[in-house]
Coordinates of C-alpha atoms in Angstrom, one line a residue:
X13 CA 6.0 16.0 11.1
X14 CA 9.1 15.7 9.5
X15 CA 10.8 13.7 12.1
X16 CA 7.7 11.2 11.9
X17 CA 8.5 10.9 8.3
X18 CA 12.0 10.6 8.7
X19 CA 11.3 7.7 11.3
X20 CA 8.9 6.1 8.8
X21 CA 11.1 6.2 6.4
X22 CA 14.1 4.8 8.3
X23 CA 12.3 2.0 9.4
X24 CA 10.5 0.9 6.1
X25 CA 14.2 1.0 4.7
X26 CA 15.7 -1.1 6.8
X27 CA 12.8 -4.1 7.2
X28 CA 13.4 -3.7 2.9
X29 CA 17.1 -4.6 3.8
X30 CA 16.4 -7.4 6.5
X31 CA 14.0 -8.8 4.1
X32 CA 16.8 -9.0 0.9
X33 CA 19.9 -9.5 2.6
X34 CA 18.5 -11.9 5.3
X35 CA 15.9 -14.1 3.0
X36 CA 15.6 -13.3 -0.8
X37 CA 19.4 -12.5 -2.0
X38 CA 20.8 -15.3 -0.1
X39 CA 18.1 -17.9 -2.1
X40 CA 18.4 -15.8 -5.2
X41 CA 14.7 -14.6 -5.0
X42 CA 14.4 -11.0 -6.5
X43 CA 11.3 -8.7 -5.9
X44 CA 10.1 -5.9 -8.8
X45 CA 11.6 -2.9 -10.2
X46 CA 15.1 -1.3 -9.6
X47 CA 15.9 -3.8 -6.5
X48 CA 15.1 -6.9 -8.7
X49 CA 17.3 -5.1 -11.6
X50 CA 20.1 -4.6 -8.7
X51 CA 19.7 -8.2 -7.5
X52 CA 20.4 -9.6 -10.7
X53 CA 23.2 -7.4 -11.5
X54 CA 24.6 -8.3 -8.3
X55 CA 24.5 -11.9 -9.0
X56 CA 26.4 -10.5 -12.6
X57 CA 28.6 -8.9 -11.7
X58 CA 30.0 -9.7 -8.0
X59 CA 29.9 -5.9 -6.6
X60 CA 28.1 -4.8 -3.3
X61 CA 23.9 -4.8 -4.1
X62 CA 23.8 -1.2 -2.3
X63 CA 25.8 0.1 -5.0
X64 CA 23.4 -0.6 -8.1
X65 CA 20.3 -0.1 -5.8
X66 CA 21.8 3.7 -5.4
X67 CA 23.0 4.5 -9.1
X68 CA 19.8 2.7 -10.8
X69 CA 17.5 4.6 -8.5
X70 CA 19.3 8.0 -9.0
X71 CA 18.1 8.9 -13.0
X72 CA 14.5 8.2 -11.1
X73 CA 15.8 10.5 -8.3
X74 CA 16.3 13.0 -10.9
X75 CA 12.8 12.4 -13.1
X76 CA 10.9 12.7 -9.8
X77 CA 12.2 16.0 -8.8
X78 CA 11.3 17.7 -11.8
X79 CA 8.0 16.4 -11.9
X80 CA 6.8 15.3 -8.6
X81 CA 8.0 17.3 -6.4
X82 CA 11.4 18.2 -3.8
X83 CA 9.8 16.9 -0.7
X84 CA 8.9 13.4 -2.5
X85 CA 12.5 13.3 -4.1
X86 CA 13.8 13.9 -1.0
X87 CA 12.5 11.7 1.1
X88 CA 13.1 9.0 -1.7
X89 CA 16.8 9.4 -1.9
X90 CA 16.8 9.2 2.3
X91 CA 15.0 5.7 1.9
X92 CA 17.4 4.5 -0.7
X93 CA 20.3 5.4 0.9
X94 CA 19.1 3.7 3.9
X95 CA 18.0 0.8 2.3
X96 CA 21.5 0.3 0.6
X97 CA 23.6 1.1 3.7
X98 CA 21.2 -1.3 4.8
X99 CA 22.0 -3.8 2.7
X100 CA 25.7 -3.3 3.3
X101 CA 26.1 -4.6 6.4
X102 CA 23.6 -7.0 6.9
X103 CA 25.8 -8.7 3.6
X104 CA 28.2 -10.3 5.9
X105 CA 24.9 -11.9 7.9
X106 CA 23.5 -15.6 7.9
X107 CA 20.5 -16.0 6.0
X108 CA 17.9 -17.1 8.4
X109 CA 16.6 -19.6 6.0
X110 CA 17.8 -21.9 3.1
X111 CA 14.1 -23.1 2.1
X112 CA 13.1 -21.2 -1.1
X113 CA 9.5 -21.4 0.0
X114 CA 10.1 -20.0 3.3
X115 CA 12.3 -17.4 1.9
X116 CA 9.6 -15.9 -0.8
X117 CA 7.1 -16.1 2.0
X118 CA 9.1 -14.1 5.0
X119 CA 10.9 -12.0 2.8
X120 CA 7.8 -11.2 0.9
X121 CA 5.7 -10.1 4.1
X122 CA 9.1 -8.0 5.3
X123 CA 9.8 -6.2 2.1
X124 CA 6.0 -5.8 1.7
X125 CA 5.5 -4.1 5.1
X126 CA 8.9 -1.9 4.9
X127 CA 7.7 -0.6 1.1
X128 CA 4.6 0.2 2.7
X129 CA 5.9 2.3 5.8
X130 CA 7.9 4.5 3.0
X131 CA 4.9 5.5 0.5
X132 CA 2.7 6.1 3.9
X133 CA 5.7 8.6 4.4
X134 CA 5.3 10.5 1.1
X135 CA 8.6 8.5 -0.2
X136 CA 9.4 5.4 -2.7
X137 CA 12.3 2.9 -2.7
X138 CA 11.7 2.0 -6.2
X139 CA 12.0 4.3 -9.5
X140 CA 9.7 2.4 -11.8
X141 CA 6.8 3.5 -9.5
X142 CA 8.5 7.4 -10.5
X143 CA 7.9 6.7 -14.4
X144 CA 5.1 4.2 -13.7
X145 CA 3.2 7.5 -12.4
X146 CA 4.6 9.6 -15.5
X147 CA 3.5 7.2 -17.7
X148 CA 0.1 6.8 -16.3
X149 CA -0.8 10.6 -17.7
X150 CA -0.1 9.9 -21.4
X151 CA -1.3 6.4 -21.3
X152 CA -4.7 4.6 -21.0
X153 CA -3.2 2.1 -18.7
X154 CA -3.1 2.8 -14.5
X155 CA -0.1 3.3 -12.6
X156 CA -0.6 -0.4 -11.0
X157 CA -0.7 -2.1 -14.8
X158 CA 1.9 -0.1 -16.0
X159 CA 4.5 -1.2 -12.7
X160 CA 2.8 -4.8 -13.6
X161 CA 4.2 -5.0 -17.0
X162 CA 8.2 -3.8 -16.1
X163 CA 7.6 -6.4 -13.4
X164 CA 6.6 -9.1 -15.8
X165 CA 9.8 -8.8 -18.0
X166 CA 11.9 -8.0 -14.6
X167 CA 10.8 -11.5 -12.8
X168 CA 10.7 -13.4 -15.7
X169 CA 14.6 -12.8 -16.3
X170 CA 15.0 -14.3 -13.1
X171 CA 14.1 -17.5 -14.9
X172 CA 17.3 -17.2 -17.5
X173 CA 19.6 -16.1 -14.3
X174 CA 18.4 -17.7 -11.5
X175 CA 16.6 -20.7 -12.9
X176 CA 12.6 -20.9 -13.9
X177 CA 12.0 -22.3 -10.3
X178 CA 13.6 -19.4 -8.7
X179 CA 11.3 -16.9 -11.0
X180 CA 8.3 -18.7 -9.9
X181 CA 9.6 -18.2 -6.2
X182 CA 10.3 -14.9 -6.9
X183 CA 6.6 -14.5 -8.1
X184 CA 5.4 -15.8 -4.4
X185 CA 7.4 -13.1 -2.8
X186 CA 6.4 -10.1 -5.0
X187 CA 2.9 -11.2 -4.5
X188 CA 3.1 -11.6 -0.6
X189 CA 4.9 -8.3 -0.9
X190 CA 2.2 -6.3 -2.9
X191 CA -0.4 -7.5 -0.7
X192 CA 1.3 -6.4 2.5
X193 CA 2.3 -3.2 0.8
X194 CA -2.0 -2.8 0.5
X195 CA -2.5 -4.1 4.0
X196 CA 0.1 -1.6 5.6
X197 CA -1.7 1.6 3.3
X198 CA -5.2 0.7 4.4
X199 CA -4.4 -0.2 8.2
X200 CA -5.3 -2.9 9.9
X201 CA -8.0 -1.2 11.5
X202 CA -9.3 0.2 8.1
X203 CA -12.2 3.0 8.1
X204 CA -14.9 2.7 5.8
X205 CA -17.1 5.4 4.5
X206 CA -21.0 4.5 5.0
X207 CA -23.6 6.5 2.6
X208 CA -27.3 5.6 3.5
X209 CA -30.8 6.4 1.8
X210 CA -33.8 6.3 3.7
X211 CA -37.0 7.6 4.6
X212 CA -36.2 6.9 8.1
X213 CA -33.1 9.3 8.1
X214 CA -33.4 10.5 11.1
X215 CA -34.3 7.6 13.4
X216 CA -30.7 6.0 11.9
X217 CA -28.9 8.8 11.9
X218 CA -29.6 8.9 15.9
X219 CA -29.2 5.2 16.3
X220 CA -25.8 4.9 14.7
X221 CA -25.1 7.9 17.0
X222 CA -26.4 6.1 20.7
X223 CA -25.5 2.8 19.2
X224 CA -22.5 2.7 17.4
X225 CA -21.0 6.0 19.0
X226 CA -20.3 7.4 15.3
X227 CA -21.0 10.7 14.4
X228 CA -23.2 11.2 10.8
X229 CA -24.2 14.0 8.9
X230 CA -26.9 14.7 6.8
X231 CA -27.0 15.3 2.8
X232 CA -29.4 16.8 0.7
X233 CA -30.2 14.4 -2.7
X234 CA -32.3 14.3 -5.4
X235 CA -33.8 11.1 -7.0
X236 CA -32.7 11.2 -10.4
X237 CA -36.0 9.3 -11.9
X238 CA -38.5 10.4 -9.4
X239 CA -37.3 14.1 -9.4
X240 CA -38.0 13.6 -4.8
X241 CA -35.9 14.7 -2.3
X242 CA -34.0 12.6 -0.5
X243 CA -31.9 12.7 2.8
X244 CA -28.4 10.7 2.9
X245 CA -27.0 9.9 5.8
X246 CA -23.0 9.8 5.6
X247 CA -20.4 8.1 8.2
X248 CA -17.1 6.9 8.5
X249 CA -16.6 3.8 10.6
X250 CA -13.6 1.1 11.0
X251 CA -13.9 -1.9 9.6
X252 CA -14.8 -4.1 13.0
X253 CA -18.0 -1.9 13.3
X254 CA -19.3 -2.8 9.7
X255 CA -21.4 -5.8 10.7
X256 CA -23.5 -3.8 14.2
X257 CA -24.6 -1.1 11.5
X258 CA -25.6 -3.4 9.0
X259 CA -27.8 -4.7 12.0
X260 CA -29.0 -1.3 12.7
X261 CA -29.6 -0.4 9.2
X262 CA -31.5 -3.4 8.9
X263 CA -33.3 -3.8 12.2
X264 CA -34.7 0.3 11.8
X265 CA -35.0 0.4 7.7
X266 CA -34.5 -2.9 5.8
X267 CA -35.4 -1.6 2.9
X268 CA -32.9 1.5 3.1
X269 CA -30.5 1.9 0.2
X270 CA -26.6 1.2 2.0
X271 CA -23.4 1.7 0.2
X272 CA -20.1 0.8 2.1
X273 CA -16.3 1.6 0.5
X274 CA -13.1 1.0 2.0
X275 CA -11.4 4.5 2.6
X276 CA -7.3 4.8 3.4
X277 CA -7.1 8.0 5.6
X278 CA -9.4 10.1 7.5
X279 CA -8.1 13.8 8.4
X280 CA -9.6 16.6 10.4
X281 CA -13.0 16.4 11.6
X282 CA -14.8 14.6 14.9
X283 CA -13.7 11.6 13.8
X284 CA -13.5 9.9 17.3
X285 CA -15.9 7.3 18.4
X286 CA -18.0 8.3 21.2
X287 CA -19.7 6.7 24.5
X288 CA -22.2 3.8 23.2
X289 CA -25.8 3.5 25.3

């Protein structure tokens, strides 16, 4: 387990570094947080971008030990110091690209994915998610608003360093970025958690079991209003298999109550999809 994480951890470091050193800090595109803080100080000041990603990310280091946790702080300071040794010695390396656009959008997707192998790891590469997360317990705001708003001011000084087109470039790529981060939590093969109400319980419950080759079990439910009893059938499926129970639902039950949510992880249990008739 903890050389998986380590491996993780390793890896989502160093896609962060290809994707700075290779396409954003070569077109002077920053992403969020510490690592846009470090770009720009880079740009400022002329010294190595490893160095500030290290010291600005160590007060977080320290913040998330005491309240997080060892293993988390841990594994966080292993991902920075990858990222930044990372950084170092790709420095001396041609940027693939000088085209802004191309830039945001490869560097976006690269950072995105290696940011997301890290917090699947149980680590973080960036220290405003530390007091984002801190923040979000004595404040009505979430943890994803709250990293929104440092992000805000963070990008829009890119604007008075870089230029207002290189902060609008920069934008593209924390987007891209964010949205790989979500793809590479969920999975590409996302599971899905299926509740279903029906009279028919039974007669779906075995259908999604000979058809669809998922497993369901069977809660007991109380109408609210009516004060009956009712059976709910519950099921995890992946995403590709949403549209054949639909079918089944509807073909056996159409009017069946059928509530579908997207689900990151699914631990323990049978959950292993079995021979289809």
């Amino acid at each position: 387990m903890i050389a998986k994480r380590a491996i993780l951890i390793f890896l989502g470091a160093a896609s962060v570094s290809v994707g700075l050193e290779i396409f954003l800090v070569p077109n002077n595109i920053i992403d969020g947080g510490v690592v846009g803080i470090s770009i720009i100080s880079k740009y400022l000041t002329g010294l190595p971008l490893g160095l500030f990603l290290t010291l600005l990310n160590l007060p977080f280091l320290f913040i998330g030990y005491k309240s997080i946790g060892k293993t988390f702080a841990l594994s966080t300071l292993y991902g920075v110091l990858v990222m930044s040794a990372g950084t170092t010695l790709l420095h001396p390396v041609e940027p693939l690209t000088m085209d802004p656009l191309l830039a945001a959008v490869f560097g976006g997707i690269i950072v995105g994915i290696g940011v997301g192998l890290v917090i699947r790891a149980g680590g973080s590469l960036d220290g405003t998610e530390i007091v984002a997360i801190l923040l979000y317990k004595r404040s009505p705001f979430s943890v994803g608003q709250i990293v929104m708003f440092f992000n805000f001011f963070i990008l829009g000084s890119a604007g008075f360093v870089f230029g207002w087109d290189r902060a609008m470039y920069s934008l593209i790529a924390y987007y891209i970025a964010f949205k790989m981060i979500d793809i590479v939590m969920a999975g590409f093969d996302e599971s899905k958690s299926v509740w279903i109400i029906s009279d028919k319980y039974r007669e779906l419950g075995d259908a999604l079991l000979d058809r669809l080759g998922r497993g369901v079990t069977y809660l007991r439910g109380e109408g609210a209003y009516t004060g009956d009893d009712k059976q709910v059938i519950f099921c995890v499926i992946t995403r590709l298999e949403e549209a054949k129970l639909k079918a089944i639902v509807e073909e056996i039950d159409s009017g069946a109550f059928l509530a579908v949510g997207n689900i990151h992880d699914v631990m323990g249990g049978q959950f292993k999809k079995k021979d289809i008739h």
